């Protein structure tokens, strides 16, 4: 089965949405993961026209979540759902939020995430949007996401109808997990999105911007992506890279590398 | 039940072993985790006399392992066992090793760790030394340790007699795990050592030196240590902190903080 490529626009961070859509068209990339800041910048109506005109498919909107914030981000999450619906994006990626300042109550934070998803999922489903829980690498547990493994994400998603809540299989976050293949198989019917990048060391300060191009690091992306397709996933493989050095390269060069690495790894 | 304190000498990195033993005596700390570089520096015979004279107990030797290195570190691991025996240290901590340069074969690396432990465990047991598998935080999977969770460590240890191979419960490495309390309970009879520190952000470059004093971060150390004692552990709580700023403080000040934080968290 083919492994169609999608470019998450975080990978070409300094491009506007219009520039990224153009970059996809020029490079023959059929699909795109959109970020909300760039969507707001252009506006949903203009973005929708641009996507319709070019035929570039939207594979995800990044991102909702942050349920552990003081206000639970309720209003902002509803806006994210509406933005998804406005550009025909079927998947809202949820980065669930870390621990509040000074908190050691991980169990409590995880319960708040569950409650936040319960409140948002029907609202999203009514608008044709499926929430996708993204397990975050455990190094982000305190500051970004208290949902740390794919297994935990599946357990959480399973509390809701499959059409309302799925999970994200992002190789960067889960590659280390001794159970990763078993959990990907178990995620059958719940995989909303597959994302890839690579694990390179040393990690930079803050650990956020350490991702590499597929093929530059230690992740066996082929094995993990194959496992997702074997579990019935039939969508795109979205490339999402946070890396200051890659961001500083010309966008066209980054896109060319993404295309080439995708062919090498999955072709 | 009391929670006796042990100072891992990595916490006072710039002190010699003799200085750290003196610091423990002066601060009323009854036990010490020893590092091999500092043990080599003073020599095992002199170290043994010093420990006997002061009555300071050795709770662990750091460290063996690195089974994924090209030579499997066989000779070096045997020397580590002999050093343990020479200073009456019952526990050799195993940092199992990361992925070789360029490797994506995580499954293979984990198999090598298993083989390395199988080769070393009888040699250690004959000398009265128990190996202790330390799960490493998943952010260290590629470069330090491919054994990533306590559950995985227990599964691995369970292939060997309990008196030969145990596990390390180090809060810094495992606090994020959704299964952490269940796995600590499951580790009953296998917990060789409990270590604590705290999770503070942002992580520094390289991620290695980001640990904080107990109480400064997001780990509920009390809950995790209580779980270990509830599982039948009755040894020391060893404080192991890697942090350039703490290392740069005067050793006496660091030790005083360790004692005070221990009292606050576990007293």
Coordinates of C-alpha atoms in Angstrom, one line a residue:
Chain A
X1 CA 0.0 0.0 0.0
X2 CA 1.3 3.5 -0.8
X3 CA 2.4 5.8 2.0
X4 CA 1.2 9.3 0.7
X5 CA 3.2 12.2 2.1
X6 CA 1.8 15.1 4.0
X7 CA 3.9 18.1 5.1
X8 CA 3.2 19.5 8.5
X9 CA 3.7 23.2 8.2
X10 CA 5.7 23.3 11.4
X11 CA 8.5 21.8 9.3
X12 CA 8.7 25.0 7.2
X13 CA 8.0 27.2 10.1
X14 CA 9.0 30.5 8.6
X15 CA 6.7 30.1 5.6
X16 CA 3.2 31.5 5.6
X17 CA 0.3 29.1 4.9
X18 CA 0.2 30.4 1.3
X19 CA 3.9 29.8 0.9
X20 CA 3.6 26.3 2.3
X21 CA 0.7 25.4 0.1
X22 CA 2.7 26.6 -2.9
X23 CA 5.7 24.6 -1.7
X24 CA 3.6 21.5 -1.6
X25 CA 2.1 22.0 -5.0
X26 CA 5.6 22.7 -6.5
X27 CA 7.1 19.6 -4.9
X28 CA 4.1 17.3 -5.7
X29 CA 3.1 16.9 -2.0
X30 CA -0.6 16.2 -1.9
X31 CA -1.4 17.1 1.7
X32 CA -0.7 19.5 4.5
X33 CA -0.9 19.7 8.3
X34 CA -1.9 23.2 9.3
X35 CA -1.0 25.2 12.4
X36 CA -3.5 27.6 13.9
X37 CA -1.2 30.7 14.1
X38 CA -0.6 30.5 10.3
X39 CA -4.3 29.9 9.7
X40 CA -5.3 32.9 11.7
X41 CA -2.8 35.0 9.9
X42 CA -4.3 34.3 6.5
X43 CA -7.9 33.8 7.8
X44 CA -10.0 30.7 7.4
X45 CA -12.0 31.9 4.3
X46 CA -8.9 32.8 2.3
X47 CA -7.2 29.6 3.4
X48 CA -10.2 27.5 2.4
X49 CA -10.3 29.1 -1.1
X50 CA -6.5 28.5 -1.5
X51 CA -6.8 24.9 -0.5
X52 CA -9.8 24.3 -2.8
X53 CA -8.0 26.0 -5.7
X54 CA -4.9 23.9 -5.3
X55 CA -6.5 20.7 -4.3
X56 CA -4.1 20.3 -1.4
X57 CA -5.7 18.1 1.3
X58 CA -5.6 19.1 5.0
X59 CA -4.6 16.1 7.2
X60 CA -4.6 17.8 10.6
X61 CA -4.9 21.0 12.5
X62 CA -2.4 21.6 15.2
X63 CA -3.4 22.0 17.9
X64 CA -6.0 21.9 20.6
X65 CA -5.8 20.6 24.1
X66 CA -4.0 22.1 27.1
X67 CA -6.8 21.0 29.3
X68 CA -4.7 21.4 32.4
X69 CA -4.5 25.2 32.0
X70 CA -6.4 27.1 34.7
X71 CA -9.4 27.7 32.4
X72 CA -9.1 24.3 30.7
X73 CA -8.8 26.2 27.4
X74 CA -12.5 25.5 26.7
X75 CA -13.2 28.5 24.5
X76 CA -10.0 28.2 22.6
X77 CA -10.6 24.5 22.0
X78 CA -14.0 25.3 20.6
X79 CA -12.5 27.8 18.2
X80 CA -10.0 25.2 17.1
X81 CA -12.8 22.8 16.3
X82 CA -14.6 25.6 14.3
X83 CA -11.4 26.3 12.4
X84 CA -11.0 22.6 11.5
X85 CA -14.6 22.5 10.2
X86 CA -14.1 25.7 8.2
X87 CA -11.2 24.2 6.2
X88 CA -12.6 20.7 6.0
X89 CA -9.9 19.3 8.3
X90 CA -11.0 16.0 9.8
X91 CA -8.5 15.8 12.7
X92 CA -7.8 18.2 15.6
X93 CA -4.5 17.2 17.2
X94 CA -4.6 17.4 21.0
X95 CA -1.5 18.3 23.0
X96 CA -3.1 17.6 26.3
X97 CA -1.2 20.0 28.6
X98 CA 1.4 19.6 31.4
X99 CA 1.4 20.1 35.1
X100 CA 0.4 23.5 36.5
X101 CA 3.3 25.5 38.0
X102 CA 4.4 23.8 41.2
X103 CA 2.0 20.9 40.9
X104 CA 3.0 17.3 41.6
X105 CA -0.5 16.0 41.0
X106 CA 0.0 14.0 37.9
X107 CA -3.0 11.8 38.6
X108 CA -5.2 14.8 39.0
X109 CA -3.9 16.4 35.8
X110 CA -4.6 13.3 33.8
X111 CA -8.2 13.3 35.2
X112 CA -8.6 16.9 34.0
X113 CA -7.5 15.9 30.5
X114 CA -10.2 13.2 30.5
X115 CA -12.8 15.7 31.6
X116 CA -11.6 18.2 29.0
X117 CA -11.9 15.7 26.2
X118 CA -15.3 14.6 27.4
X119 CA -16.5 18.2 27.2
X120 CA -15.0 18.8 23.8
X121 CA -15.6 15.6 21.9
X122 CA -19.4 15.9 21.2
X123 CA -19.0 19.6 20.2
X124 CA -16.3 18.5 17.7
X125 CA -18.3 15.5 16.4
X126 CA -21.3 17.6 15.6
X127 CA -19.0 19.6 13.4
X128 CA -17.4 16.6 11.6
X129 CA -14.1 16.9 13.5
X130 CA -12.5 14.0 15.3
X131 CA -10.2 14.7 18.2
X132 CA -6.8 13.0 18.1
X133 CA -5.0 12.4 21.4
X134 CA -1.2 12.8 20.9
X135 CA 0.9 11.0 23.4
X136 CA 3.8 13.3 24.2
X137 CA 7.3 12.0 24.8
X138 CA 7.8 11.5 28.6
X139 CA 10.4 14.3 28.6
X140 CA 7.5 16.7 28.0
X141 CA 5.3 15.3 30.8
X142 CA 5.6 18.3 33.1
X143 CA 5.5 21.1 30.6
X144 CA 3.5 20.0 27.6
X145 CA 1.6 16.8 27.9
X146 CA 0.7 14.4 30.7
X147 CA -0.4 11.8 28.3
X148 CA 2.8 9.9 27.8
X149 CA 2.3 6.6 26.0
X150 CA 0.3 5.4 23.1
X151 CA -1.3 2.8 25.4
X152 CA -2.5 5.4 27.7
X153 CA -3.8 7.4 24.8
X154 CA -5.8 4.4 23.5
X155 CA -7.2 3.7 27.0
X156 CA -8.3 7.3 27.1
X157 CA -9.7 7.4 23.6
X158 CA -11.6 4.2 24.3
X159 CA -13.8 5.9 26.8
X160 CA -15.4 7.7 23.8
X161 CA -16.9 6.6 20.5
X162 CA -14.3 5.8 17.9
X163 CA -15.6 8.3 15.5
X164 CA -15.2 11.1 18.1
X165 CA -11.8 10.4 19.6
X166 CA -8.7 8.8 18.0
X167 CA -5.0 8.9 18.7
X168 CA -1.9 10.2 16.9
X169 CA 1.0 7.8 16.1
X170 CA 4.0 10.2 16.1
X171 CA 7.2 8.2 15.9
X172 CA 9.2 10.8 17.7
X173 CA 7.1 10.5 20.9
X174 CA 6.7 6.8 21.1
X175 CA 9.6 5.1 19.3
X176 CA 11.4 4.2 22.6
X177 CA 8.3 2.3 24.0
X178 CA 9.0 -1.4 24.6
X179 CA 5.3 -1.9 23.7
X180 CA 5.1 0.3 20.7
X181 CA 4.3 -2.3 18.1
X182 CA 1.8 -4.0 20.3
X183 CA 0.1 -0.7 21.1
X184 CA 0.0 0.4 17.4
X185 CA -1.8 -2.8 16.6
X186 CA -4.1 -2.3 19.5
X187 CA -4.9 1.2 18.1
X188 CA -6.7 -0.2 15.1
X189 CA -9.7 1.9 14.3
X190 CA -8.4 4.7 16.4
X191 CA -5.4 6.0 14.4
X192 CA -6.4 9.5 13.3
X193 CA -2.9 10.5 12.1
X194 CA 0.6 9.2 11.6
X195 CA 3.5 11.7 12.0
X196 CA 7.2 11.1 11.6
X197 CA 10.5 12.7 12.2
X198 CA 13.8 11.3 13.7
X199 CA 15.5 11.2 17.0
X200 CA 18.9 12.9 17.0
X201 CA 21.2 13.7 19.9
X202 CA 22.4 15.6 21.7
X203 CA 19.1 17.2 22.6
X204 CA 19.1 21.0 22.6
X205 CA 18.3 23.1 25.7
X206 CA 14.6 22.8 26.3
X207 CA 14.4 19.6 24.3
X208 CA 11.7 20.9 22.0
X209 CA 13.7 21.6 18.9
X210 CA 15.8 18.4 18.6
X211 CA 14.0 16.6 15.8
X212 CA 15.8 15.5 12.7
X213 CA 14.8 14.6 9.1
X214 CA 13.6 11.0 8.7
X215 CA 16.8 9.0 8.2
X216 CA 19.1 11.2 10.3
X217 CA 18.5 9.5 13.6
X218 CA 17.7 6.3 15.6
X219 CA 14.0 5.8 14.8
X220 CA 13.0 2.9 12.7
X221 CA 10.2 4.9 11.0
X222 CA 9.6 2.3 8.4
X223 CA 8.8 -0.3 11.0
X224 CA 6.4 2.0 12.9
X225 CA 4.6 3.3 9.9
X226 CA 4.2 -0.3 8.5
X227 CA 2.7 -1.2 11.8
X228 CA 0.2 1.6 11.6
X229 CA -0.9 0.5 8.1
X230 CA -1.0 -3.1 9.2
X231 CA -3.5 -1.9 11.9
X232 CA -5.8 -0.5 9.1
X233 CA -4.6 3.1 8.9
X234 CA -4.8 4.3 5.3
X235 CA -4.1 8.0 5.6
X236 CA -1.1 10.2 5.0
X237 CA 2.3 10.1 6.6
X238 CA 2.8 13.6 8.0
X239 CA 6.3 14.9 8.4
X240 CA 6.6 17.2 11.4
X241 CA 10.1 18.5 12.4
X242 CA 11.0 21.1 15.0
X243 CA 14.6 22.1 14.5
X244 CA 16.0 25.6 14.4
X245 CA 18.7 24.6 11.9
X246 CA 16.2 23.0 9.5
X247 CA 13.9 26.0 9.9
X248 CA 16.7 28.3 8.9
X249 CA 17.3 26.5 5.7
X250 CA 15.4 27.7 2.6
X251 CA 11.9 26.2 2.6
X252 CA 12.3 24.7 -0.9
X253 CA 15.4 22.9 0.3
X254 CA 13.6 21.5 3.4
X255 CA 10.7 20.3 1.3
X256 CA 13.0 18.6 -1.2
X257 CA 14.8 16.8 1.6
X258 CA 11.4 15.8 3.1
X259 CA 10.3 14.3 -0.2
X260 CA 13.6 12.5 -0.8
X261 CA 13.7 11.0 2.7
X262 CA 10.1 10.0 2.4
X263 CA 10.9 8.1 -0.8
X264 CA 13.9 6.4 0.8
X265 CA 12.1 5.4 4.0
X266 CA 8.7 4.4 2.7
X267 CA 9.0 4.1 -1.1
Chain B
X1 CA 8.7 2.9 58.8
X2 CA 11.7 5.2 58.6
X3 CA 13.2 6.3 55.3
X4 CA 17.0 6.3 56.0
X5 CA 19.0 8.7 53.8
X6 CA 21.9 7.8 51.5
X7 CA 23.9 10.3 49.6
X8 CA 24.9 9.3 46.1
X9 CA 28.3 10.9 45.6
X10 CA 27.3 12.2 42.1
X11 CA 25.4 14.8 44.1
X12 CA 28.6 16.2 45.4
X13 CA 30.5 15.6 42.2
X14 CA 33.6 17.7 42.9
X15 CA 34.3 16.0 46.3
X16 CA 36.6 13.1 46.5
X17 CA 35.3 9.9 48.1
X18 CA 37.1 10.8 51.3
X19 CA 35.5 14.3 51.3
X20 CA 32.1 12.8 50.7
X21 CA 32.4 10.2 53.5
X22 CA 33.5 13.1 55.8
X23 CA 30.5 15.1 54.6
X24 CA 28.2 12.3 55.4
X25 CA 29.6 11.8 58.8
X26 CA 29.4 15.5 59.6
X27 CA 25.8 15.7 58.4
X28 CA 24.7 12.5 60.1
X29 CA 24.0 10.7 56.8
X30 CA 24.5 7.0 57.5
X31 CA 25.0 5.8 53.9
X32 CA 26.6 6.5 50.6
X33 CA 26.3 5.6 46.9
X34 CA 29.8 5.3 45.4
X35 CA 31.0 6.1 41.8
X36 CA 33.7 4.1 40.3
X37 CA 35.9 7.0 39.1
X38 CA 36.2 8.3 42.7
X39 CA 36.7 4.8 44.0
X40 CA 39.6 4.2 41.6
X41 CA 41.1 7.6 42.5
X42 CA 41.4 6.6 46.2
X43 CA 41.8 2.8 45.6
X44 CA 39.6 0.1 47.0
X45 CA 41.7 -0.8 49.9
X46 CA 41.9 2.7 51.3
X47 CA 38.3 3.2 50.6
X48 CA 37.4 0.1 52.5
X49 CA 39.4 1.2 55.5
X50 CA 37.8 4.6 55.4
X51 CA 34.3 3.2 55.2
X52 CA 35.0 0.7 58.0
X53 CA 36.5 3.4 60.3
X54 CA 33.5 5.7 59.8
X55 CA 30.8 3.1 59.7
X56 CA 29.3 4.7 56.6
X57 CA 27.3 2.1 54.7
X58 CA 27.6 1.7 50.9
X59 CA 24.2 1.4 49.2
X60 CA 25.3 1.1 45.6
X61 CA 28.1 1.3 43.2
X62 CA 27.6 3.3 40.0
X63 CA 27.9 1.9 37.5
X64 CA 28.1 -1.2 35.3
X65 CA 26.2 -2.0 32.1
X66 CA 26.7 -0.5 28.7
X67 CA 26.1 -3.9 27.2
X68 CA 25.4 -2.4 23.8
X69 CA 29.0 -1.2 23.4
X70 CA 31.0 -3.0 20.7
X71 CA 32.8 -5.2 23.2
X72 CA 29.8 -5.5 25.5
X73 CA 32.0 -4.1 28.3
X74 CA 32.5 -7.6 29.6
X75 CA 35.9 -7.0 31.3
X76 CA 34.9 -3.7 32.7
X77 CA 31.7 -5.1 34.2
X78 CA 33.6 -7.8 35.9
X79 CA 35.9 -5.2 37.4
X80 CA 32.9 -3.3 38.6
X81 CA 31.6 -6.4 40.3
X82 CA 35.0 -7.0 42.0
X83 CA 35.1 -3.4 43.2
X84 CA 31.6 -3.9 44.7
X85 CA 32.8 -7.0 46.5
X86 CA 35.9 -5.2 47.7
X87 CA 34.0 -2.5 49.5
X88 CA 31.1 -4.7 50.7
X89 CA 28.7 -3.0 48.3
X90 CA 25.7 -5.3 47.7
X91 CA 24.3 -3.5 44.6
X92 CA 25.9 -2.8 41.2
X93 CA 23.7 -0.3 39.3
X94 CA 23.4 -1.1 35.6
X95 CA 23.0 1.6 33.0
X96 CA 22.3 -0.7 30.2
X97 CA 23.6 1.3 27.2
X98 CA 22.1 3.0 24.3
X99 CA 22.0 2.4 20.5
X100 CA 25.3 2.1 18.6
X101 CA 26.0 5.0 16.3
X102 CA 23.7 5.0 13.3
X103 CA 21.7 2.0 14.6
X104 CA 17.9 1.8 14.5
X105 CA 17.8 -1.7 15.9
X106 CA 16.2 -1.1 19.3
X107 CA 14.9 -4.6 19.5
X108 CA 18.4 -6.0 18.8
X109 CA 20.0 -3.7 21.4
X110 CA 17.6 -4.8 24.0
X111 CA 18.4 -8.4 23.3
X112 CA 22.1 -7.6 23.7
X113 CA 21.3 -6.2 27.2
X114 CA 19.6 -9.4 28.1
X115 CA 22.6 -11.4 27.0
X116 CA 25.0 -9.1 28.8
X117 CA 23.1 -9.5 32.1
X118 CA 22.9 -13.3 31.6
X119 CA 26.7 -13.4 31.3
X120 CA 27.4 -11.1 34.3
X121 CA 24.8 -12.2 36.8
X122 CA 26.3 -15.5 38.0
X123 CA 29.8 -13.9 38.2
X124 CA 28.3 -11.2 40.4
X125 CA 26.3 -13.6 42.5
X126 CA 29.4 -15.7 43.3
X127 CA 30.9 -12.5 44.7
X128 CA 27.9 -11.5 46.7
X129 CA 26.8 -8.7 44.4
X130 CA 23.3 -8.2 43.0
X131 CA 22.9 -6.5 39.7
X132 CA 20.3 -3.8 39.6
X133 CA 18.7 -2.8 36.3
X134 CA 18.1 0.9 36.1
X135 CA 15.4 1.9 33.7
X136 CA 16.5 5.1 32.1
X137 CA 14.1 7.9 31.2
X138 CA 13.0 7.5 27.6
X139 CA 14.8 10.7 26.6
X140 CA 18.1 8.7 27.2
X141 CA 17.0 5.7 25.1
X142 CA 19.3 6.3 22.2
X143 CA 22.4 7.4 24.0
X144 CA 22.4 5.9 27.5
X145 CA 19.9 3.1 28.1
X146 CA 17.5 1.2 26.0
X147 CA 15.7 -0.2 29.1
X148 CA 13.1 2.5 29.4
X149 CA 10.4 1.6 31.9
X150 CA 10.2 -0.1 35.3
X151 CA 7.9 -2.7 33.9
X152 CA 10.4 -3.6 31.2
X153 CA 13.2 -3.8 33.9
X154 CA 11.1 -6.1 36.0
X155 CA 10.3 -8.4 33.0
X156 CA 14.1 -8.5 32.3
X157 CA 15.1 -9.1 35.9
X158 CA 12.5 -11.9 36.2
X159 CA 14.4 -14.0 33.8
X160 CA 17.0 -14.4 36.5
X161 CA 16.9 -15.5 40.2
X162 CA 15.7 -12.6 42.4
X163 CA 18.9 -12.8 44.5
X164 CA 21.0 -12.2 41.3
X165 CA 19.1 -9.4 39.5
X166 CA 17.0 -6.6 40.9
X167 CA 15.8 -3.2 39.7
X168 CA 16.4 0.4 40.6
X169 CA 13.4 2.6 41.4
X170 CA 14.8 6.0 40.5
X171 CA 12.0 8.6 40.6
X172 CA 13.6 10.8 38.0
X173 CA 13.5 8.1 35.4
X174 CA 10.0 6.7 36.0
X175 CA 7.8 9.4 37.6
X176 CA 5.9 10.1 34.3
X177 CA 4.9 6.5 33.8
X178 CA 1.1 6.0 33.9
X179 CA 1.8 2.6 35.4
X180 CA 4.4 3.6 37.9
X181 CA 2.6 2.7 41.1
X182 CA 1.4 -0.6 39.7
X183 CA 4.9 -1.5 38.5
X184 CA 6.5 -0.5 41.8
X185 CA 4.1 -2.9 43.5
X186 CA 4.9 -5.6 41.0
X187 CA 8.6 -5.1 41.7
X188 CA 8.2 -6.5 45.2
X189 CA 11.2 -8.7 46.0
X190 CA 13.3 -7.1 43.2
X191 CA 13.8 -3.6 44.4
X192 CA 17.6 -3.3 45.0
X193 CA 17.7 0.5 45.4
X194 CA 15.5 3.5 45.6
X195 CA 16.9 6.8 44.2
X196 CA 15.3 10.2 44.2
X197 CA 15.7 13.7 42.8
X198 CA 13.3 16.1 41.2
X199 CA 12.1 17.0 37.7
X200 CA 12.7 20.7 36.9
X201 CA 12.4 22.5 33.5
X202 CA 13.6 23.7 31.2
X203 CA 16.0 20.8 30.5
X204 CA 19.5 21.9 29.8
X205 CA 21.2 21.0 26.5
X206 CA 22.0 17.3 26.5
X207 CA 19.2 16.7 29.1
X208 CA 21.7 15.0 31.5
X209 CA 22.2 17.7 34.1
X210 CA 18.7 18.8 34.6
X211 CA 17.8 17.3 38.0
X212 CA 16.8 19.3 41.0
X213 CA 16.8 18.9 44.7
X214 CA 13.8 16.9 46.1
X215 CA 11.0 19.4 46.4
X216 CA 12.1 21.7 43.7
X217 CA 10.1 20.1 40.9
X218 CA 7.2 18.1 39.7
X219 CA 7.8 14.6 41.1
X220 CA 5.7 13.4 44.0
X221 CA 8.7 11.6 45.6
X222 CA 6.8 10.8 48.7
X223 CA 4.2 8.8 46.8
X224 CA 6.7 6.8 44.9
X225 CA 9.0 6.1 47.9
X226 CA 6.0 5.1 49.9
X227 CA 5.0 2.7 47.1
X228 CA 8.5 1.1 47.2
X229 CA 8.3 0.6 51.0
X230 CA 4.8 -0.8 50.6
X231 CA 6.2 -3.3 48.2
X232 CA 8.6 -4.5 50.9
X233 CA 11.7 -2.4 50.2
X234 CA 13.4 -1.6 53.5
X235 CA 16.7 0.0 52.4
X236 CA 17.9 3.5 52.0
X237 CA 16.6 6.4 49.9
X238 CA 19.6 7.5 47.9
X239 CA 19.7 11.1 46.6
X240 CA 21.3 11.4 43.2
X241 CA 21.4 14.8 41.5
X242 CA 23.1 15.7 38.3
X243 CA 23.1 19.5 38.1
X244 CA 25.9 21.8 37.2
X245 CA 24.6 24.6 39.4
X246 CA 24.2 22.3 42.5
X247 CA 27.7 20.8 41.8
X248 CA 29.1 24.3 41.8
X249 CA 27.8 25.1 45.3
X250 CA 29.9 24.2 48.3
X251 CA 29.6 20.5 49.2
X252 CA 28.5 21.2 52.7
X253 CA 25.7 23.4 51.5
X254 CA 24.5 20.7 49.1
X255 CA 24.6 18.1 51.8
X256 CA 22.6 20.4 54.2
X257 CA 20.0 20.9 51.5
X258 CA 19.8 17.2 50.8
X259 CA 19.2 16.5 54.5
X260 CA 16.6 19.2 54.9
X261 CA 14.7 18.2 51.8
X262 CA 14.8 14.5 52.9
X263 CA 13.2 15.5 56.2
X264 CA 10.5 17.6 54.5
X265 CA 9.6 14.9 52.0
X266 CA 9.9 11.7 54.0
X267 CA 10.1 12.7 57.6

